Every structure is written in structure tokens, then in C-alpha cells.
mmCIF file of C-alpha atoms in Angstrom:
data_model
loop_
_atom_site.group_PDB
_atom_site.id
_atom_site.type_symbol
_atom_site.label_atom_id
_atom_site.label_comp_id
_atom_site.label_asym_id
_atom_site.label_seq_id
_atom_site.Cartn_x
_atom_site.Cartn_y
_atom_site.Cartn_z
ATOM 1 C CA MET A 1 0.000 0.000 0.000
ATOM 2 C CA ALA A 2 1.135 3.529 -0.804
ATOM 3 C CA VAL A 3 -0.518 6.761 0.302
ATOM 4 C CA ILE A 4 -0.720 9.585 -2.231
ATOM 5 C CA GLY A 5 -1.050 12.922 -0.453
ATOM 6 C CA ALA A 6 0.627 13.866 2.824
ATOM 7 C CA GLY A 7 -1.547 16.855 3.691
ATOM 8 C CA TYR A 8 -4.579 16.922 5.983
ATOM 9 C CA TRP A 9 -5.991 13.383 5.628
ATOM 10 C CA GLY A 10 -2.982 11.453 4.326
ATOM 11 C CA PRO A 11 -1.282 11.121 7.747
ATOM 12 C CA ASN A 12 -4.406 9.466 9.183
ATOM 13 C CA LEU A 13 -4.489 6.948 6.331
ATOM 14 C CA ALA A 14 -0.760 6.270 6.579
ATOM 15 C CA ARG A 15 -0.943 5.674 10.328
ATOM 16 C CA ASN A 16 -3.771 3.156 10.028
ATOM 17 C CA PHE A 17 -2.389 1.285 7.037
ATOM 18 C CA ASN A 18 0.955 1.093 8.835
ATOM 19 C CA ALA A 19 -0.555 -0.125 12.123
ATOM 20 C CA GLY A 20 -2.835 -2.895 10.868
ATOM 21 C CA SER A 21 -1.865 -6.475 10.038
ATOM 22 C CA ASP A 22 -3.547 -6.492 6.620
ATOM 23 C CA TRP A 23 -1.206 -4.041 4.932
ATOM 24 C CA GLN A 24 2.438 -3.152 4.559
ATOM 25 C CA LEU A 25 2.822 0.572 4.036
ATOM 26 C CA SER A 26 5.525 0.844 1.351
ATOM 27 C CA ALA A 27 5.633 4.487 0.233
ATOM 28 C CA ILE A 28 4.411 8.048 0.717
ATOM 29 C CA CYS A 29 3.916 10.132 -2.424
ATOM 30 C CA ASP A 30 3.519 13.907 -2.441
ATOM 31 C CA LEU A 31 4.692 16.753 -4.648
ATOM 32 C CA ASP A 32 6.024 18.321 -1.441
ATOM 33 C CA THR A 33 8.680 15.706 -0.673
ATOM 34 C CA GLU A 34 9.718 17.452 2.559
ATOM 35 C CA ARG A 35 6.178 17.113 3.881
ATOM 36 C CA ALA A 36 6.123 13.484 2.715
ATOM 37 C CA ALA A 37 9.439 12.865 4.502
ATOM 38 C CA ARG A 38 8.042 14.230 7.777
ATOM 39 C CA LEU A 39 5.112 11.841 7.485
ATOM 40 C CA SER A 40 7.422 8.986 6.569
ATOM 41 C CA ARG A 41 9.442 9.441 9.744
ATOM 42 C CA SER A 42 6.289 8.952 11.819
ATOM 43 C CA VAL A 43 5.421 5.643 10.125
ATOM 44 C CA GLY A 44 8.712 3.781 10.013
ATOM 45 C CA ASN A 45 10.719 5.741 7.439
ATOM 46 C CA VAL A 46 9.070 4.235 4.369
ATOM 47 C CA PRO A 47 10.344 5.442 0.970
ATOM 48 C CA VAL A 48 9.222 8.861 -0.273
ATOM 49 C CA THR A 49 8.613 9.968 -3.838
ATOM 50 C CA GLY A 50 7.260 13.055 -5.567
ATOM 51 C CA SER A 51 6.336 11.153 -8.729
ATOM 52 C CA VAL A 52 3.087 9.233 -9.111
ATOM 53 C CA GLN A 53 4.391 7.672 -12.325
ATOM 54 C CA GLU A 54 7.454 6.310 -10.506
ATOM 55 C CA LEU A 55 5.274 5.016 -7.694
ATOM 56 C CA LEU A 56 2.872 3.159 -10.000
ATOM 57 C CA ARG A 57 5.739 1.393 -11.815
ATOM 58 C CA ASP A 58 6.478 -0.608 -8.650
ATOM 59 C CA PRO A 59 5.398 -4.214 -9.452
ATOM 60 C CA ASN A 60 5.116 -5.069 -5.742
ATOM 61 C CA LEU A 61 2.560 -2.342 -5.076
ATOM 62 C CA ASP A 62 -0.987 -3.708 -4.767
ATOM 63 C CA ALA A 63 -3.002 -0.615 -3.909
ATOM 64 C CA VAL A 64 -2.941 3.133 -3.376
ATOM 65 C CA ALA A 65 -4.912 5.420 -1.080
ATOM 66 C CA ILE A 66 -5.583 8.869 -2.554
ATOM 67 C CA ALA A 67 -5.821 11.810 -0.130
ATOM 68 C CA THR A 68 -5.487 14.824 -2.409
ATOM 69 C CA PRO A 69 -7.850 17.648 -3.495
ATOM 70 C CA ALA A 70 -11.061 16.391 -5.105
ATOM 71 C CA ARG A 71 -10.201 17.880 -8.502
ATOM 72 C CA THR A 72 -7.213 15.485 -8.718
ATOM 73 C CA HIS A 73 -9.015 12.287 -7.684
ATOM 74 C CA HIS A 74 -10.103 11.234 -11.180
ATOM 75 C CA GLY A 75 -6.675 11.628 -12.808
ATOM 76 C CA LEU A 76 -4.802 9.864 -10.024
ATOM 77 C CA ALA A 77 -7.340 7.045 -9.682
ATOM 78 C CA THR A 78 -7.538 6.306 -13.409
ATOM 79 C CA ALA A 79 -3.739 6.233 -13.640
ATOM 80 C CA ALA A 80 -3.551 3.801 -10.710
ATOM 81 C CA LEU A 81 -6.288 1.574 -12.129
ATOM 82 C CA ALA A 82 -4.550 1.558 -15.517
ATOM 83 C CA ALA A 83 -1.408 0.362 -13.693
ATOM 84 C CA GLY A 84 -3.374 -2.527 -12.160
ATOM 85 C CA LYS A 85 -3.621 -1.137 -8.636
ATOM 86 C CA HIS A 86 -6.636 -1.262 -6.333
ATOM 87 C CA VAL A 87 -7.701 2.232 -5.310
ATOM 88 C CA LEU A 88 -9.099 3.880 -2.182
ATOM 89 C CA VAL A 89 -10.253 7.503 -2.610
ATOM 90 C CA GLU A 90 -11.165 9.943 0.153
ATOM 91 C CA LYS A 91 -14.517 11.741 -0.133
ATOM 92 C CA PRO A 92 -15.847 12.899 -2.482
ATOM 93 C CA LEU A 93 -14.999 10.209 -5.036
ATOM 94 C CA ALA A 94 -14.529 12.853 -7.759
ATOM 95 C CA ASP A 95 -15.515 16.446 -8.438
ATOM 96 C CA SER A 96 -18.282 15.485 -10.885
ATOM 97 C CA LEU A 97 -20.724 12.634 -11.404
ATOM 98 C CA ALA A 98 -19.490 11.867 -14.910
ATOM 99 C CA LEU A 99 -15.887 11.438 -13.753
ATOM 100 C CA GLY A 100 -16.987 9.259 -10.830
ATOM 101 C CA GLU A 101 -18.921 7.004 -13.195
ATOM 102 C CA GLN A 102 -15.880 6.677 -15.432
ATOM 103 C CA MET A 103 -13.783 5.558 -12.463
ATOM 104 C CA VAL A 104 -16.325 2.900 -11.493
ATOM 105 C CA GLN A 105 -16.545 1.591 -15.063
ATOM 106 C CA GLN A 106 -12.761 1.419 -15.382
ATOM 107 C CA ALA A 107 -12.358 -0.475 -12.100
ATOM 108 C CA ASP A 108 -15.113 -2.938 -13.024
ATOM 109 C CA ALA A 109 -13.600 -3.578 -16.456
ATOM 110 C CA ALA A 110 -10.186 -4.253 -14.898
ATOM 111 C CA GLY A 111 -11.524 -6.422 -12.054
ATOM 112 C CA LEU A 112 -10.073 -4.073 -9.446
ATOM 113 C CA VAL A 113 -11.542 -2.715 -6.205
ATOM 114 C CA LEU A 114 -12.411 0.973 -6.181
ATOM 115 C CA MET A 115 -13.417 2.022 -2.680
ATOM 116 C CA ALA A 116 -14.677 5.319 -1.279
ATOM 117 C CA ASP A 117 -13.221 6.318 2.084
ATOM 118 C CA HIS A 118 -16.565 7.076 3.730
ATOM 119 C CA THR A 119 -14.966 6.893 7.162
ATOM 120 C CA TYR A 120 -18.086 7.589 9.229
ATOM 121 C CA CYS A 121 -19.654 4.381 7.902
ATOM 122 C CA TYR A 122 -17.097 2.352 9.856
ATOM 123 C CA THR A 123 -17.724 3.989 13.222
ATOM 124 C CA PRO A 124 -19.310 1.718 15.851
ATOM 125 C CA ALA A 125 -22.380 3.980 15.999
ATOM 126 C CA VAL A 126 -23.129 3.907 12.268
ATOM 127 C CA LEU A 127 -22.499 0.165 12.029
ATOM 128 C CA LYS A 128 -25.016 -0.307 14.847
ATOM 129 C CA ILE A 129 -27.548 2.005 13.149
ATOM 130 C CA ARG A 130 -27.207 -0.078 9.983
ATOM 131 C CA ASP A 131 -27.912 -3.271 11.934
ATOM 132 C CA LEU A 132 -30.937 -1.799 13.728
ATOM 133 C CA VAL A 133 -32.463 -0.576 10.456
ATOM 134 C CA ALA A 134 -31.778 -3.895 8.706
ATOM 135 C CA GLN A 135 -33.343 -5.851 11.581
ATOM 136 C CA GLY A 136 -36.507 -3.754 11.384
ATOM 137 C CA GLU A 137 -36.094 -2.354 14.898
ATOM 138 C CA LEU A 138 -37.230 1.091 13.753
ATOM 139 C CA GLY A 139 -39.960 -0.172 11.443
ATOM 140 C CA GLU A 140 -40.706 1.671 8.219
ATOM 141 C CA ILE A 141 -38.540 4.786 7.868
ATOM 142 C CA LEU A 142 -40.775 7.874 8.018
ATOM 143 C CA PHE A 143 -38.249 10.730 8.139
ATOM 144 C CA ILE A 144 -34.554 11.497 8.506
ATOM 145 C CA ASP A 145 -33.134 14.729 9.908
ATOM 146 C CA SER A 146 -29.398 15.411 10.001
ATOM 147 C CA VAL A 147 -27.542 18.454 11.350
ATOM 148 C CA ARG A 148 -23.830 19.044 10.723
ATOM 149 C CA ILE A 149 -22.922 22.592 11.732
ATOM 150 C CA ASN A 150 -19.828 24.266 13.154
ATOM 151 C CA LEU A 151 -17.606 27.309 12.805
ATOM 152 C CA GLY A 152 -15.642 25.951 9.873
ATOM 153 C CA LEU A 153 -13.225 26.999 7.192
ATOM 154 C CA VAL A 154 -14.911 28.666 4.222
ATOM 155 C CA GLN A 155 -13.526 26.665 1.299
ATOM 156 C CA PRO A 156 -12.391 28.551 -1.811
ATOM 157 C CA ASP A 157 -13.273 25.861 -4.367
ATOM 158 C CA VAL A 158 -16.422 24.122 -3.054
ATOM 159 C CA ASP A 159 -19.594 25.179 -1.256
ATOM 160 C CA VAL A 160 -20.807 23.910 2.094
ATOM 161 C CA PHE A 161 -22.823 21.122 0.445
ATOM 162 C CA TRP A 162 -19.784 19.573 -1.253
ATOM 163 C CA ASP A 163 -17.651 20.047 1.874
ATOM 164 C CA LEU A 164 -19.898 18.734 4.671
ATOM 165 C CA ALA A 165 -22.893 16.921 3.167
ATOM 166 C CA PRO A 166 -20.872 13.974 1.721
ATOM 167 C CA HIS A 167 -20.530 12.653 5.271
ATOM 168 C CA ASP A 168 -24.289 12.589 5.830
ATOM 169 C CA LEU A 169 -25.095 11.310 2.337
ATOM 170 C CA ALA A 170 -22.582 8.482 2.717
ATOM 171 C CA ILE A 171 -24.110 7.512 6.061
ATOM 172 C CA LEU A 172 -27.629 7.446 4.589
ATOM 173 C CA ASP A 173 -26.425 5.364 1.654
ATOM 174 C CA PHE A 174 -24.825 2.955 4.129
ATOM 175 C CA VAL A 175 -27.716 2.522 6.571
ATOM 176 C CA LEU A 176 -30.759 2.579 4.255
ATOM 177 C CA PRO A 177 -31.533 -0.943 2.976
ATOM 178 C CA SER A 178 -31.887 0.214 -0.639
ATOM 179 C CA GLY A 179 -29.034 2.716 -0.462
ATOM 180 C CA LEU A 180 -29.268 6.390 -1.315
ATOM 181 C CA ARG A 181 -31.869 6.560 -4.082
ATOM 182 C CA PRO A 182 -33.863 9.784 -3.772
ATOM 183 C CA VAL A 183 -36.496 10.584 -6.351
ATOM 184 C CA ARG A 184 -35.909 14.347 -6.179
ATOM 185 C CA VAL A 185 -33.365 16.658 -4.578
ATOM 186 C CA SER A 186 -33.916 20.253 -3.446
ATOM 187 C CA ALA A 187 -31.110 22.475 -2.186
ATOM 188 C CA HIS A 188 -31.241 25.979 -0.753
ATOM 189 C CA GLY A 189 -27.951 27.709 -0.023
ATOM 190 C CA SER A 190 -27.137 31.078 1.513
ATOM 191 C CA ASP A 191 -24.026 33.246 1.282
ATOM 192 C CA PRO A 192 -24.548 35.894 3.989
ATOM 193 C CA LEU A 193 -20.818 36.719 4.067
ATOM 194 C CA GLY A 194 -20.573 37.447 0.361
ATOM 195 C CA ALA A 195 -17.869 34.784 0.052
ATOM 196 C CA GLY A 196 -19.051 33.784 -3.402
ATOM 197 C CA THR A 197 -20.233 30.333 -2.338
ATOM 198 C CA ALA A 198 -22.995 28.922 -0.140
ATOM 199 C CA CYS A 199 -21.911 28.863 3.521
ATOM 200 C CA VAL A 200 -25.258 27.706 4.959
ATOM 201 C CA GLY A 201 -27.350 25.052 3.269
ATOM 202 C CA HIS A 202 -30.482 22.932 3.527
ATOM 203 C CA LEU A 203 -30.754 19.787 1.437
ATOM 204 C CA VAL A 204 -34.046 17.884 1.077
ATOM 205 C CA LEU A 205 -34.217 14.383 -0.404
ATOM 206 C CA GLU A 206 -37.534 12.835 -1.398
ATOM 207 C CA LEU A 207 -37.062 9.074 -1.020
ATOM 208 C CA GLU A 208 -38.732 6.333 -3.056
ATOM 209 C CA SER A 209 -40.724 5.211 -0.018
ATOM 210 C CA GLY A 210 -42.322 8.646 0.378
ATOM 211 C CA ALA A 211 -40.126 9.492 3.364
ATOM 212 C CA MET A 212 -38.171 12.746 3.453
ATOM 213 C CA ALA A 213 -34.544 13.239 4.464
ATOM 214 C CA HIS A 214 -33.356 16.708 5.483
ATOM 215 C CA ILE A 215 -29.684 17.682 5.862
ATOM 216 C CA HIS A 216 -28.611 20.997 7.398
ATOM 217 C CA VAL A 217 -24.984 22.042 6.866
ATOM 218 C CA ASN A 218 -23.385 25.267 8.058
ATOM 219 C CA TRP A 219 -19.871 26.747 8.242
ATOM 220 C CA LEU A 220 -20.933 29.764 10.306
ATOM 221 C CA SER A 221 -22.379 28.302 13.506
ATOM 222 C CA PRO A 222 -20.479 29.123 16.724
ATOM 223 C CA THR A 223 -21.778 25.872 18.183
ATOM 224 C CA LYS A 224 -20.833 22.452 16.844
ATOM 225 C CA ILE A 225 -23.631 19.919 16.347
ATOM 226 C CA ARG A 226 -23.354 16.452 14.820
ATOM 227 C CA GLN A 227 -26.757 14.828 15.124
ATOM 228 C CA LEU A 228 -28.824 12.374 13.091
ATOM 229 C CA VAL A 229 -32.464 11.481 13.779
ATOM 230 C CA ILE A 230 -34.112 8.544 11.994
ATOM 231 C CA GLY A 231 -37.824 8.290 12.685
ATOM 232 C CA GLY A 232 -39.539 4.962 12.092
ATOM 233 C CA SER A 233 -43.030 3.585 12.433
ATOM 234 C CA ARG A 234 -41.929 1.552 15.486
ATOM 235 C CA ARG A 235 -39.105 3.528 17.065
ATOM 236 C CA THR A 236 -37.000 6.648 16.557
ATOM 237 C CA LEU A 237 -33.211 6.664 16.761
ATOM 238 C CA VAL A 238 -31.023 9.648 17.680
ATOM 239 C CA TRP A 239 -27.262 9.665 17.101
ATOM 240 C CA ASP A 240 -25.374 12.446 18.874
ATOM 241 C CA ASP A 241 -21.787 12.067 17.753
ATOM 242 C CA LEU A 242 -20.542 14.633 20.280
ATOM 243 C CA ASN A 243 -21.948 12.794 23.300
ATOM 244 C CA PRO A 244 -19.419 10.050 24.141
ATOM 245 C CA GLN A 245 -21.485 8.840 27.120
ATOM 246 C CA GLN A 246 -24.585 8.126 25.027
ATOM 247 C CA ARG A 247 -23.996 8.361 21.309
ATOM 248 C CA LEU A 248 -27.105 6.354 20.380
ATOM 249 C CA SER A 249 -30.584 6.600 21.895
ATOM 250 C CA VAL A 250 -33.611 4.609 20.731
ATOM 251 C CA TYR A 251 -37.033 5.979 21.650
ATOM 252 C CA ASP A 252 -40.099 3.760 21.693
ATOM 253 C CA ARG A 253 -42.308 6.784 21.103
ATOM 254 C CA GLY A 254 -44.367 7.913 18.150
ATOM 255 C CA VAL A 255 -47.681 8.668 16.524
ATOM 256 C CA THR A 256 -50.042 6.104 15.057
ATOM 257 C CA LEU A 257 -52.701 7.129 12.555
ATOM 258 C CA SER A 258 -55.379 4.522 11.916
ATOM 259 C CA ARG A 259 -58.408 4.839 9.663
ATOM 260 C CA ALA A 260 -61.488 2.732 9.507
ATOM 261 C CA ALA A 261 -62.431 1.248 6.154
ATOM 262 C CA GLY A 262 -63.609 3.972 3.792
ATOM 263 C CA GLU A 263 -62.492 6.830 6.004
ATOM 264 C CA GLU A 264 -60.314 9.372 4.224
ATOM 265 C CA GLU A 265 -60.516 12.592 6.223
ATOM 266 C CA ARG A 266 -58.056 13.067 9.056
ATOM 267 C CA SER A 267 -60.902 14.254 11.251
ATOM 268 C CA GLN A 268 -62.349 10.767 10.922
ATOM 269 C CA SER A 269 -59.061 9.083 11.825
ATOM 270 C CA ASN A 270 -57.921 7.732 15.144
ATOM 271 C CA ILE A 271 -54.652 9.353 16.238
ATOM 272 C CA SER A 272 -52.842 7.723 19.140
ATOM 273 C CA TYR A 273 -49.521 8.547 20.793
ATOM 274 C CA ARG A 274 -47.131 5.869 21.968
ATOM 275 C CA LEU A 275 -44.898 6.670 24.972
ATOM 276 C CA GLY A 276 -42.559 3.770 25.655
ATOM 277 C CA ASP A 277 -39.049 3.198 26.962
ATOM 278 C CA THR A 278 -35.791 4.798 25.865
ATOM 279 C CA TRP A 279 -32.622 2.726 25.655
ATOM 280 C CA SER A 280 -29.024 3.176 24.573
ATOM 281 C CA PRO A 281 -27.350 0.311 22.680
ATOM 282 C CA ALA A 282 -23.894 -0.744 23.822
ATOM 283 C CA LEU A 283 -21.197 0.095 21.278
ATOM 284 C CA PRO A 284 -17.805 -1.579 20.850
ATOM 285 C CA GLU A 285 -14.691 0.569 20.731
ATOM 286 C CA HIS A 286 -12.591 0.650 17.571
ATOM 287 C CA GLU A 287 -11.096 3.262 15.269
ATOM 288 C CA ALA A 288 -13.180 3.784 12.166
ATOM 289 C CA LEU A 289 -10.179 4.176 9.853
ATOM 290 C CA ALA A 290 -8.687 0.898 11.073
ATOM 291 C CA ALA A 291 -11.966 -0.869 10.253
ATOM 292 C CA MET A 292 -12.040 0.834 6.860
ATOM 293 C CA ALA A 293 -8.490 -0.335 6.064
ATOM 294 C CA ALA A 294 -9.405 -3.895 7.058
ATOM 295 C CA GLU A 295 -12.513 -3.781 4.847
ATOM 296 C CA PHE A 296 -10.418 -2.604 1.883
ATOM 297 C CA ALA A 297 -8.135 -5.625 2.293
ATOM 298 C CA ALA A 298 -11.068 -8.013 2.800
ATOM 299 C CA SER A 299 -12.815 -6.825 -0.355
ATOM 300 C CA ILE A 300 -9.647 -7.316 -2.416
ATOM 301 C CA ARG A 301 -9.050 -10.817 -1.041
ATOM 302 C CA ALA A 302 -12.668 -11.836 -1.645
ATOM 303 C CA GLY A 303 -12.904 -10.153 -5.048
ATOM 304 C CA ARG A 304 -16.076 -8.318 -4.034
ATOM 305 C CA PRO A 305 -17.155 -4.672 -3.844
ATOM 306 C CA ALA A 306 -16.250 -2.921 -0.612
ATOM 307 C CA LEU A 307 -19.013 -1.918 1.787
ATOM 308 C CA THR A 308 -18.402 1.666 0.665
ATOM 309 C CA SER A 309 -17.718 0.885 -2.971
ATOM 310 C CA GLY A 310 -17.065 3.188 -5.874
ATOM 311 C CA ALA A 311 -20.760 2.858 -6.719
ATOM 312 C CA ALA A 312 -21.602 4.234 -3.256
ATOM 313 C CA GLY A 313 -19.362 7.175 -4.022
ATOM 314 C CA VAL A 314 -21.228 7.697 -7.309
ATOM 315 C CA ARG A 315 -24.586 7.737 -5.535
ATOM 316 C CA VAL A 316 -23.290 10.466 -3.224
ATOM 317 C CA LEU A 317 -21.985 12.413 -6.222
ATOM 318 C CA SER A 318 -25.357 12.154 -7.944
ATOM 319 C CA VAL A 319 -27.032 13.937 -5.011
ATOM 320 C CA LEU A 320 -24.294 16.584 -4.710
ATOM 321 C CA GLU A 321 -24.512 17.391 -8.402
ATOM 322 C CA ALA A 322 -28.315 17.533 -8.213
ATOM 323 C CA ALA A 323 -27.976 19.905 -5.253
ATOM 324 C CA THR A 324 -25.830 22.221 -7.368
ATOM 325 C CA HIS A 325 -28.396 22.194 -10.194
ATOM 326 C CA SER A 326 -31.239 22.775 -7.725
ATOM 327 C CA GLN A 327 -29.530 25.866 -6.321
ATOM 328 C CA MET A 328 -29.035 27.231 -9.826
ATOM 329 C CA SER A 329 -32.603 26.575 -10.973
ATOM 330 C CA GLY A 330 -34.410 27.203 -7.697
ATOM 331 C CA SER A 331 -36.428 24.013 -8.261
ATOM 332 C CA PRO A 332 -36.311 20.352 -7.206
ATOM 333 C CA VAL A 333 -34.141 18.197 -9.472
ATOM 334 C CA PRO A 334 -35.173 14.613 -10.347
ATOM 335 C CA LEU A 335 -32.327 12.113 -10.209
ATOM 336 C CA ARG A 336 -31.598 10.270 -13.418
ATOM 337 C CA PRO A 337 -30.843 6.546 -13.082
ATOM 338 C CA THR A 338 -27.354 5.455 -14.125
ATOM 339 C CA LEU A 339 -25.866 2.045 -14.761
ATOM 340 C CA GLU A 340 -23.741 2.349 -11.633
ATOM 341 C CA LEU A 341 -26.669 3.434 -9.472
ATOM 342 C CA GLU A 342 -28.904 0.612 -10.677
ATOM 343 C CA SER A 343 -26.283 -2.133 -10.344
ATOM 344 C CA ALA A 344 -24.915 -1.113 -6.955
#
């Protein structure tokens, strides 16, 4: 394994690939070789190179992890796939849907694993949410509400949707049984600072089931909130990522609307409220990136798509691109089906 990119996220990838038993970290690649050398010293003094071409010529290299700006993901990934290497790409998979689809098609044609580093999906909390949804503990999903706000860095090249929402979209794709397949996407962004890009955003996804998912992202909030609410017909789940004592809470509370045969008006319906117990599932302790690195190795050995495959990355890109179009048009945008979305 080699890590391409020694900036913000690369050191985290290098540390985990170096620490686990599945991988041997063999190189760090970065145009800034001094920065790469500093990272190398922290992970056993592995070789350093400033040339991707030189790196990919190594016949002993099985895979690369790409942690570079999103605009470079497509070029680096396609070069690595062409060299016969398995590829892990940090979020987002690419900076456009079309380029992401090309990457998935190339990996499939070559029989190689293309994996999206959707790190949150490997946290104990999200893995547990996935199990609870799959087991029917929440019942039919009625609504999803996600809040990801903080006083963050205003990015020069992407808006708040492309910066923060990929985390939430990846989680929804991971935990929903049918994946992330909204019928329509609406996005409303605000630029109160005059920064030239949306700094506050609301994203609404109309799901196939009729449920609605709402994602609120914000770079300007002085308070930091990381919260996900999934409301079901049986129970409602709340994930508070900033509460280490009780990250997950499951509420046996809700509203039941029952109608007699032939009754259509709500005034003729029987509305009842359920007030049951609240419980907090026990969660194991492990580092999400370590679990992600192990899953990458397992998918390669088994010759199967990773849990957060390239196709999952494409589904996230499809929503992000629709959000951009929705902001421009001021209207909801229907999602077009693609080969990758349908086969995932």
C-alpha cells in the first residue's frame, strides 16, 4: 500500500495502514517531498517519492490510497487503475458525477476494487444504526433529519454542500436498505458573508418510499452539532456524535394514525400517541479508519465490492450534483438513473 497525499488526511491513512496487520505501508507520495518525509518518519521511514508515475511502476505495489484535493481524484485514480492497482479515494470520489462514473466503469472492467473512504460508515455507531435498520427495529422509515454545523473553514473551491454533506449522504447510503436513491433533490444555499459560495445550506431528499430526508450544513455556527435522527413507524433513533457517554438513543415513542375502512378525512381518523421506553445500545470501541483499512483488504481478497464501494461514491456524487443544479434553478431536481446506481 502507498498513500498519495501527505496533507490533511494522508497522515491518518498512513498511520492506520501502517498499524494494521492487513497491509504493509511501502511508500508516501507527495509533490512536497519534505512534507512526505516528515510523514514517513512517523510511520517507520518508508520510501518517499514526488512522482506518481514512478510510484505506479512498482510491481510489488498492490493498492494506493488517494488523499489529495477532489479535482485530482479522477486523474490519479484512473492512472492507478490503468497500472493494475486497487484504489481507495477519500470523499468525495470525484468532483463530478461523470468522472466518478468513469472511475467505477474502469475499475469494473479491470476487475479491481475501487473504494470510497466514507470513514463515518465504519464507526461503531453507524455500524449499529445499519444493523438496527436492517433488523426492522425502527420499522418503516418515516423521516430522517441530520444536522452538521460548526464554525468551519470557508472553502475557496467548493460550497458547504460539497464540503460537509458527503458525510451525511454516505451515512444514509450505508444505513438505508436500498441505499441512497432519492427521487428528487432540493437544495437551498445562503451566502450571507458574500464569500461567493454557499456557507449555509439545507438539502431535502424525497425518497422512493415517500419518506423525506433533510440535511442541514453550516460553516458559520459558533456551536458544533453532529446529530442524526431517523424516525420509524416503530421507534426513533437519535445519534449524537458529540456525546461520548450516550452516542445512540432509541425511543419507543411515536404517533399512530389509523383509519377505519372507507375513512379518508383526518378528522375521521384515530390518532394515538405511543410513549414507551428509551434505551441506549452498547457500542464496541474501535477506530473507524482501522476498520475501513481492514474492509479494503477483505474486499480485495474476496474479489467483491467494498461496503463503501465506488458505486456508493457515485450515488453520493449524484445527489451533490443535483444539489448544485437545484440551487441554480431554484427548483427540485429529479435524479436520473445510471448504470452504476442501478447495479450497486
